[in-house]
Structure formats: C-alpha cells, structure tokens
PDB file of C-alpha atoms and ligand atoms in Angstrom:
ATOM      1  CA  UNK F  17      41.446  25.304   2.441  1.00  0.00           C
ATOM      2  CA  UNK F  18      41.332  21.948   0.636  1.00  0.00           C
ATOM      3  CA  UNK F  19      41.518  20.239   3.910  1.00  0.00           C
ATOM      4  CA  UNK F  20      38.495  22.176   5.094  1.00  0.00           C
ATOM      5  CA  UNK F  21      36.599  21.430   1.896  1.00  0.00           C
ATOM      6  CA  UNK F  22      37.382  17.728   2.263  1.00  0.00           C
ATOM      7  CA  UNK F  23      36.243  17.829   5.861  1.00  0.00           C
ATOM      8  CA  UNK F  24      33.056  19.590   4.822  1.00  0.00           C
ATOM      9  CA  UNK F  25      32.277  17.032   2.103  1.00  0.00           C
ATOM     10  CA  UNK F  26      32.994  14.258   4.545  1.00  0.00           C
ATOM     11  CA  UNK F  27      30.579  15.901   6.963  1.00  0.00           C
ATOM     12  CA  UNK F  28      27.903  15.982   4.209  1.00  0.00           C
ATOM     13  CA  UNK F  29      28.358  12.333   3.265  1.00  0.00           C
ATOM     14  CA  UNK F  30      25.878  10.763   5.691  1.00  0.00           C
ATOM     15  CA  UNK F  31      23.163  13.153   4.515  1.00  0.00           C
ATOM     16  CA  UNK F  32      23.821  12.247   0.867  1.00  0.00           C
ATOM     17  CA  UNK F  33      23.763   8.539   1.674  1.00  0.00           C
ATOM     18  CA  UNK F  34      20.508   8.945   3.590  1.00  0.00           C
ATOM     19  CA  UNK F  35      18.776  10.776   0.764  1.00  0.00           C
ATOM     20  CA  UNK F  36      20.045   8.181  -1.753  1.00  0.00           C
ATOM     21  CA  UNK F  37      18.644   5.402   0.411  1.00  0.00           C
ATOM     22  CA  UNK F  38      15.293   7.167   0.642  1.00  0.00           C
ATOM     23  CA  UNK F  39      15.044   7.789  -3.101  1.00  0.00           C
ATOM     24  CA  UNK F  40      16.067   4.197  -3.866  1.00  0.00           C
ATOM     25  CA  UNK F  41      13.334   2.954  -1.529  1.00  0.00           C
ATOM     26  CA  UNK F  42      10.847   5.299  -3.161  1.00  0.00           C
ATOM     27  CA  UNK F  43      11.640   3.736  -6.550  1.00  0.00           C
ATOM     28  CA  UNK F  44      11.730   0.084  -5.530  1.00  0.00           C
ATOM     29  CA  UNK F  45       8.886  -2.024  -6.961  1.00  0.00           C
ATOM     30  CA  UNK F  46       6.634  -3.131  -4.122  1.00  0.00           C
ATOM     31  CA  UNK F  47       3.492  -3.981  -6.087  1.00  0.00           C
ATOM     32  CA  UNK F  48       3.016  -5.905  -9.319  1.00  0.00           C
ATOM     33  CA  UNK F  49      -0.347  -5.963 -11.064  1.00  0.00           C
ATOM     34  CA  UNK F  50      -0.903  -8.394 -13.936  1.00  0.00           C
ATOM     35  CA  UNK F  51      -3.687 -10.103 -15.867  1.00  0.00           C
ATOM     36  CA  UNK F  52      -6.505  -8.298 -17.630  1.00  0.00           C
ATOM     37  CA  UNK F  53      -5.001  -4.820 -17.693  1.00  0.00           C
ATOM     38  CA  UNK F  54      -4.206  -2.516 -20.585  1.00  0.00           C
ATOM     39  CA  UNK F  55      -1.305  -0.487 -19.158  1.00  0.00           C
ATOM     40  CA  UNK F  56       1.850  -2.631 -19.107  1.00  0.00           C
ATOM     41  CA  UNK F  57       1.703  -6.275 -18.183  1.00  0.00           C
ATOM     42  CA  UNK F  58       2.751  -6.449 -15.486  1.00  0.00           C
ATOM     43  CA  UNK F  59       2.246  -2.924 -14.152  1.00  0.00           C
ATOM     44  CA  UNK F  60       4.832  -2.233 -11.470  1.00  0.00           C
ATOM     45  CA  UNK F  61       4.505   0.289  -8.694  1.00  0.00           C
ATOM     46  CA  UNK F  62       6.927   1.820  -6.239  1.00  0.00           C
ATOM     47  CA  UNK F  63       5.823   3.910  -3.269  1.00  0.00           C
ATOM     48  CA  UNK F  64       6.705   6.973  -5.342  1.00  0.00           C
ATOM     49  CA  UNK F  65       4.435   5.875  -8.188  1.00  0.00           C
ATOM     50  CA  UNK F  66       1.573   5.010  -5.827  1.00  0.00           C
ATOM     51  CA  UNK F  67       1.897   8.372  -4.098  1.00  0.00           C
ATOM     52  CA  UNK F  68       1.677  10.121  -7.466  1.00  0.00           C
ATOM     53  CA  UNK F  69      -1.867   8.716  -7.842  1.00  0.00           C
ATOM     54  CA  UNK F  70      -4.820  10.506  -6.201  1.00  0.00           C
ATOM     55  CA  UNK F  71      -4.666  10.096  -2.418  1.00  0.00           C
ATOM     56  CA  UNK F  72      -7.526   8.925  -0.317  1.00  0.00           C
ATOM     57  CA  UNK F  73      -7.862   8.556   3.439  1.00  0.00           C
ATOM     58  CA  UNK F  74     -10.009   6.364   5.670  1.00  0.00           C
ATOM     59  CA  UNK F  75     -10.321   6.975   9.405  1.00  0.00           C
ATOM     60  CA  UNK F  76     -11.462   3.830  11.126  1.00  0.00           C
ATOM     61  CA  UNK F  77     -10.834   1.281  13.821  1.00  0.00           C
ATOM     62  CA  UNK F  78      -9.716  -2.168  12.658  1.00  0.00           C
ATOM     63  CA  UNK F  79      -9.257  -5.547  14.360  1.00  0.00           C
ATOM     64  CA  UNK F  80      -5.479  -5.015  14.018  1.00  0.00           C
ATOM     65  CA  UNK F  81      -5.016  -1.552  15.540  1.00  0.00           C
ATOM     66  CA  UNK F  82      -5.698   0.241  18.814  1.00  0.00           C
ATOM     67  CA  UNK F  83      -8.235   3.025  18.470  1.00  0.00           C
ATOM     68  CA  UNK F  84      -9.117   4.873  15.297  1.00  0.00           C
ATOM     69  CA  UNK F  85      -6.345   5.206  12.737  1.00  0.00           C
ATOM     70  CA  UNK F  86      -6.127   7.480   9.710  1.00  0.00           C
ATOM     71  CA  UNK F  87      -5.007   5.413   6.748  1.00  0.00           C
ATOM     72  CA  UNK F  88      -3.710   7.049   3.593  1.00  0.00           C
ATOM     73  CA  UNK F  89      -3.397   5.393   0.223  1.00  0.00           C
ATOM     74  CA  UNK F  90      -4.922   5.054  -3.195  1.00  0.00           C
ATOM     75  CA  UNK F  91      -8.487   3.927  -3.847  1.00  0.00           C
ATOM     76  CA  UNK F  92      -8.360   0.494  -5.465  1.00  0.00           C
ATOM     77  CA  UNK F  93     -10.927   1.850  -7.956  1.00  0.00           C
ATOM     78  CA  UNK F  94      -8.460   4.622  -8.948  1.00  0.00           C
ATOM     79  CA  UNK F  95      -5.592   2.129  -9.196  1.00  0.00           C
ATOM     80  CA  UNK F  96      -7.721  -0.130 -11.426  1.00  0.00           C
ATOM     81  CA  UNK F  97      -8.686   2.701 -13.785  1.00  0.00           C
ATOM     82  CA  UNK F  98      -5.057   3.859 -13.905  1.00  0.00           C
ATOM     83  CA  UNK F  99      -3.993   0.489 -15.336  1.00  0.00           C
ATOM     84  CA  UNK F 100      -7.156  -0.147 -17.358  1.00  0.00           C
ATOM     85  CA  UNK F 101      -8.190  -3.254 -15.431  1.00  0.00           C
ATOM     86  CA  UNK F 102     -11.179  -4.964 -17.035  1.00  0.00           C
ATOM     87  CA  UNK F 103     -11.670  -8.203 -15.134  1.00  0.00           C
ATOM     88  CA  UNK F 104     -14.306  -9.301 -12.649  1.00  0.00           C
ATOM     89  CA  UNK F 105     -12.062 -10.527  -9.839  1.00  0.00           C
ATOM     90  CA  UNK F 106      -8.819  -9.365  -8.243  1.00  0.00           C
ATOM     91  CA  UNK F 107      -6.675 -12.062  -6.730  1.00  0.00           C
ATOM     92  CA  UNK F 108      -4.502 -10.371  -4.103  1.00  0.00           C
ATOM     93  CA  UNK F 109      -1.339 -12.085  -2.867  1.00  0.00           C
ATOM     94  CA  UNK F 110       0.597 -11.159   0.279  1.00  0.00           C
ATOM     95  CA  UNK F 111       4.277 -11.548   1.104  1.00  0.00           C
ATOM     96  CA  UNK F 112       3.451 -14.710   3.064  1.00  0.00           C
ATOM     97  CA  UNK F 113       1.488 -16.061   0.035  1.00  0.00           C
ATOM     98  CA  UNK F 114      -1.856 -15.502   1.743  1.00  0.00           C
ATOM     99  CA  UNK F 115      -4.389 -14.980  -1.055  1.00  0.00           C
ATOM    100  CA  UNK F 116      -7.816 -13.391  -1.214  1.00  0.00           C
ATOM    101  CA  UNK F 117     -10.133 -13.058  -4.188  1.00  0.00           C
ATOM    102  CA  UNK F 118     -11.973  -9.750  -4.208  1.00  0.00           C
ATOM    103  CA  UNK F 119     -14.841  -9.073  -6.633  1.00  0.00           C
ATOM    104  CA  UNK F 120     -13.921  -6.008  -8.688  1.00  0.00           C
ATOM    105  CA  UNK F 121     -17.393  -4.598  -7.936  1.00  0.00           C
ATOM    106  CA  UNK F 122     -16.191  -4.138  -4.325  1.00  0.00           C
ATOM    107  CA  UNK F 123     -13.758  -1.446  -5.437  1.00  0.00           C
ATOM    108  CA  UNK F 124     -16.610   0.786  -6.634  1.00  0.00           C
ATOM    109  CA  UNK F 125     -19.236  -0.087  -4.044  1.00  0.00           C
ATOM    110  CA  UNK F 126     -17.144  -0.379  -0.861  1.00  0.00           C
ATOM    111  CA  UNK F 127     -14.304   2.034  -1.690  1.00  0.00           C
ATOM    112  CA  UNK F 128     -11.385   0.163  -0.069  1.00  0.00           C
ATOM    113  CA  UNK F 129      -7.944   1.751  -0.299  1.00  0.00           C
ATOM    114  CA  UNK F 130      -4.516   0.268  -0.742  1.00  0.00           C
ATOM    115  CA  UNK F 131      -2.993   1.987   2.272  1.00  0.00           C
ATOM    116  CA  UNK F 132       0.702   2.876   2.486  1.00  0.00           C
ATOM    117  CA  UNK F 133       0.520   5.132   5.547  1.00  0.00           C
ATOM    118  CA  UNK F 134      -1.105   4.946   8.965  1.00  0.00           C
ATOM    119  CA  UNK F 135      -1.288   8.158  11.029  1.00  0.00           C
ATOM    120  CA  UNK F 136       1.171   9.807   8.655  1.00  0.00           C
ATOM    121  CA  UNK F 137       3.825   7.075   8.849  1.00  0.00           C
ATOM    122  CA  UNK F 138       4.718   4.665   6.061  1.00  0.00           C
ATOM    123  CA  UNK F 139       3.638   1.138   6.938  1.00  0.00           C
ATOM    124  CA  UNK F 140       6.634  -1.097   7.502  1.00  0.00           C
ATOM    125  CA  UNK F 141       6.507  -4.826   6.914  1.00  0.00           C
ATOM    126  CA  UNK F 142       6.448  -5.153  10.689  1.00  0.00           C
ATOM    127  CA  UNK F 143       3.220  -3.180  10.885  1.00  0.00           C
ATOM    128  CA  UNK F 144       1.645  -5.179   8.097  1.00  0.00           C
ATOM    129  CA  UNK F 145       2.917  -2.950   5.308  1.00  0.00           C
ATOM    130  CA  UNK F 146       4.136  -1.829   2.929  1.00  0.00           C
ATOM    131  CA  UNK F 147       0.580  -2.094   1.549  1.00  0.00           C
ATOM    132  CA  UNK F 148      -2.583  -2.988   3.444  1.00  0.00           C
ATOM    133  CA  UNK F 149      -6.104  -3.166   1.964  1.00  0.00           C
ATOM    134  CA  UNK F 150      -8.336  -1.154   4.283  1.00  0.00           C
ATOM    135  CA  UNK F 151     -12.137  -0.882   4.033  1.00  0.00           C
ATOM    136  CA  UNK F 152     -14.125   1.928   5.721  1.00  0.00           C
ATOM    137  CA  UNK F 153     -15.254  -0.472   8.463  1.00  0.00           C
ATOM    138  CA  UNK F 154     -16.528   2.162  10.891  1.00  0.00           C
ATOM    139  CA  UNK F 155     -18.767   3.797   8.285  1.00  0.00           C
ATOM    140  CA  UNK F 156     -20.243   0.444   7.211  1.00  0.00           C
ATOM    141  CA  UNK F 157     -20.980  -2.049  10.017  1.00  0.00           C
ATOM    142  CA  UNK F 158     -21.577  -4.763   7.408  1.00  0.00           C
ATOM    143  CA  UNK F 159     -17.855  -4.550   6.685  1.00  0.00           C
ATOM    144  CA  UNK F 160     -17.002  -5.570  10.240  1.00  0.00           C
ATOM    145  CA  UNK F 161     -17.420  -9.152   9.162  1.00  0.00           C
ATOM    146  CA  UNK F 162     -15.264 -12.083   8.197  1.00  0.00           C
ATOM    147  CA  UNK F 163     -15.928 -11.546   4.475  1.00  0.00           C
ATOM    148  CA  UNK F 164     -14.386  -8.073   4.483  1.00  0.00           C
ATOM    149  CA  UNK F 165     -11.706  -8.923   7.040  1.00  0.00           C
ATOM    150  CA  UNK F 166     -10.565 -11.788   4.819  1.00  0.00           C
ATOM    151  CA  UNK F 167     -10.302  -9.299   1.918  1.00  0.00           C
ATOM    152  CA  UNK F 168      -8.265  -6.939   4.112  1.00  0.00           C
ATOM    153  CA  UNK F 169      -4.973  -8.343   2.906  1.00  0.00           C
ATOM    154  CA  UNK F 170      -1.885  -6.911   4.577  1.00  0.00           C
ATOM    155  CA  UNK F 171       1.679  -7.049   3.234  1.00  0.00           C
ATOM    156  CA  UNK F 172       0.194  -6.985  -0.273  1.00  0.00           C
ATOM    157  CA  UNK F 173       2.752  -7.994  -2.890  1.00  0.00           C
ATOM    158  CA  UNK F 174       0.808  -8.551  -6.116  1.00  0.00           C
ATOM    159  CA  UNK F 175      -2.626  -8.418  -7.699  1.00  0.00           C
ATOM    160  CA  UNK F 176      -3.844 -10.587 -10.564  1.00  0.00           C
ATOM    161  CA  UNK F 177      -6.861  -9.307 -12.488  1.00  0.00           C
ATOM    162  CA  UNK F 178      -9.012 -12.172 -13.769  1.00  0.00           C
TER     163      UNK F 178
HETATM  164  N1  MTE X 216      -1.245 -11.007   4.603  1.00  0.00           N
HETATM  165  C1  MTE X 216      -2.298 -11.579   5.195  1.00  0.00           C
HETATM  166  N2  MTE X 216      -3.466 -10.877   5.259  1.00  0.00           N
HETATM  167  C2  MTE X 216      -4.557 -11.442   5.857  1.00  0.00           C
HETATM  168  C3  MTE X 216      -4.508 -12.742   6.373  1.00  0.00           C
HETATM  169  C4  MTE X 216      -3.252 -13.425   6.302  1.00  0.00           C
HETATM  170  O1  MTE X 216      -3.101 -14.568   6.756  1.00  0.00           O
HETATM  171  N3  MTE X 216      -2.190 -12.816   5.719  1.00  0.00           N
HETATM  172  N4  MTE X 216      -5.676 -13.306   6.902  1.00  0.00           N
HETATM  173  C5  MTE X 216      -6.961 -12.709   6.473  1.00  0.00           C
HETATM  174  C6  MTE X 216      -8.134 -13.228   7.152  1.00  0.00           C
HETATM  175  S1  MTE X 216      -8.856 -14.658   6.575  1.00  0.00           S
HETATM  176  C7  MTE X 216      -8.726 -12.548   8.177  1.00  0.00           C
HETATM  177  S2  MTE X 216     -10.161 -13.015   8.888  1.00  0.00           S
HETATM  178  C8  MTE X 216      -8.022 -11.462   8.779  1.00  0.00           C
HETATM  179  C9  MTE X 216      -7.553 -12.120  10.040  1.00  0.00           C
HETATM  180  O2  MTE X 216      -6.828 -11.251  10.831  1.00  0.00           O
HETATM  181  P1  MTE X 216      -6.223 -11.846  12.178  1.00  0.00           P
HETATM  182  O3  MTE X 216      -5.430 -13.081  11.793  1.00  0.00           O
HETATM  183  O4  MTE X 216      -5.366 -10.759  12.705  1.00  0.00           O
HETATM  184  O5  MTE X 216      -7.386 -12.156  13.032  1.00  0.00           O
HETATM  185  O6  MTE X 216      -6.916 -10.947   7.999  1.00  0.00           O
HETATM  186  C10 MTE X 216      -6.893 -11.221   6.628  1.00  0.00           C
HETATM  187  N5  MTE X 216      -5.710 -10.711   5.959  1.00  0.00           N
HETATM  188 MO1   MO X 217     -10.505 -15.172   8.076  1.00  0.00          MO
END
C-alpha cells in the first residue's frame, strides 16, 4: 500500500514541478515602471499582474511578422492610469538597452498596447517578448512609418515616466 502511494506521488512529481515553474514565471518581475508615478516607485509587474489588468487586442500586420497577427496585452493608457503616471514622456528601455522616448499623448491618441501574447501564445524573448509595444498599424496607415516603428520597442524591460 505504502509502496503504491509512494509510486503514485512519484508519478505526480513532474506535474507538481511543472505547475510550480509556471506559477513562479507568472510572478517574476518582467517590467519595472519608475519616475513620475503615484503607485509604488518603482511599480513592478509580472505577467500575472499584467494579465490582471484590462485586456486589449490588436489585429494587424507588422514589419516583424508574417501576415496579420492578433496581439493581446494591456493598453499603455490603462497601465499608466493604473500606476497614476503624470509625466509627458515615457522612456522605454529594452533588454538590449535600446531606448525610445514616447510622448504620453500617444497612449491616448494612438492606443498602443504592451503585448504579452501573439495569436494566443506568450511572447518569448526569442520572438521579441516578453513585452512588445504594438500600435494598430493596419487601422492607421500613418503609423506604418519610422516614427511609430521606432516606438514599437520589443523585449521591453522598463519604462521611466518623465
Ligand atoms: N528592442 C528593440 N526594439 C526596437 C529596436 C531595437 O533595436 N531594439 N529598433 C527600433 C527601430 S528604430 C525600428 S525602425 C524598428 C526596426 O525594426 P527592424 O530592425 O526589425 O527593422 O524597431 C524598433 N524597436
Ligand atoms: Mo528606426
């Protein structure tokens, strides 16, 4: 009997380890927002915390993908209100230290999202994740330009509100 129980627990072990790994990943900080914000300085976000915010999707083609892709994430305007951001510019830094300065007015007028999924799959670092700023390029031809592409930061690591 004990032997069977032990065997059964041993059989369950990989499943427990897998779910632990998933929940740890869900809780790991992947985004830090600092500067002119009222909620925690810095405000730190895991995938779990980002997914708890209102979700928004954009279906569009991009210069980096084949065909139209459905991106899922949080509107940068929603993220900014969540943390009480009150600056005029957002300086976005990527894992490779690429930086772009985005006027905060963009978040209201152009409705970009901080995407964490593409076609239902979490973005991995290899596919320019875990976070990728996506604008609704297809709906707004003026966004298919260098200005907006340069603001389309992938592998986003942190945001400084100035
Ligand atoms: N993380 C990261 N995002 C980035 C860049 C970068 O170097 N690193 N380059 C930006 C610029 S200036 C443009 S025009 C486009 C360029 O994309 P491409 O290099 O695939 O043409 O991505 C933008 N996002
Ligand atoms: Mo660019």
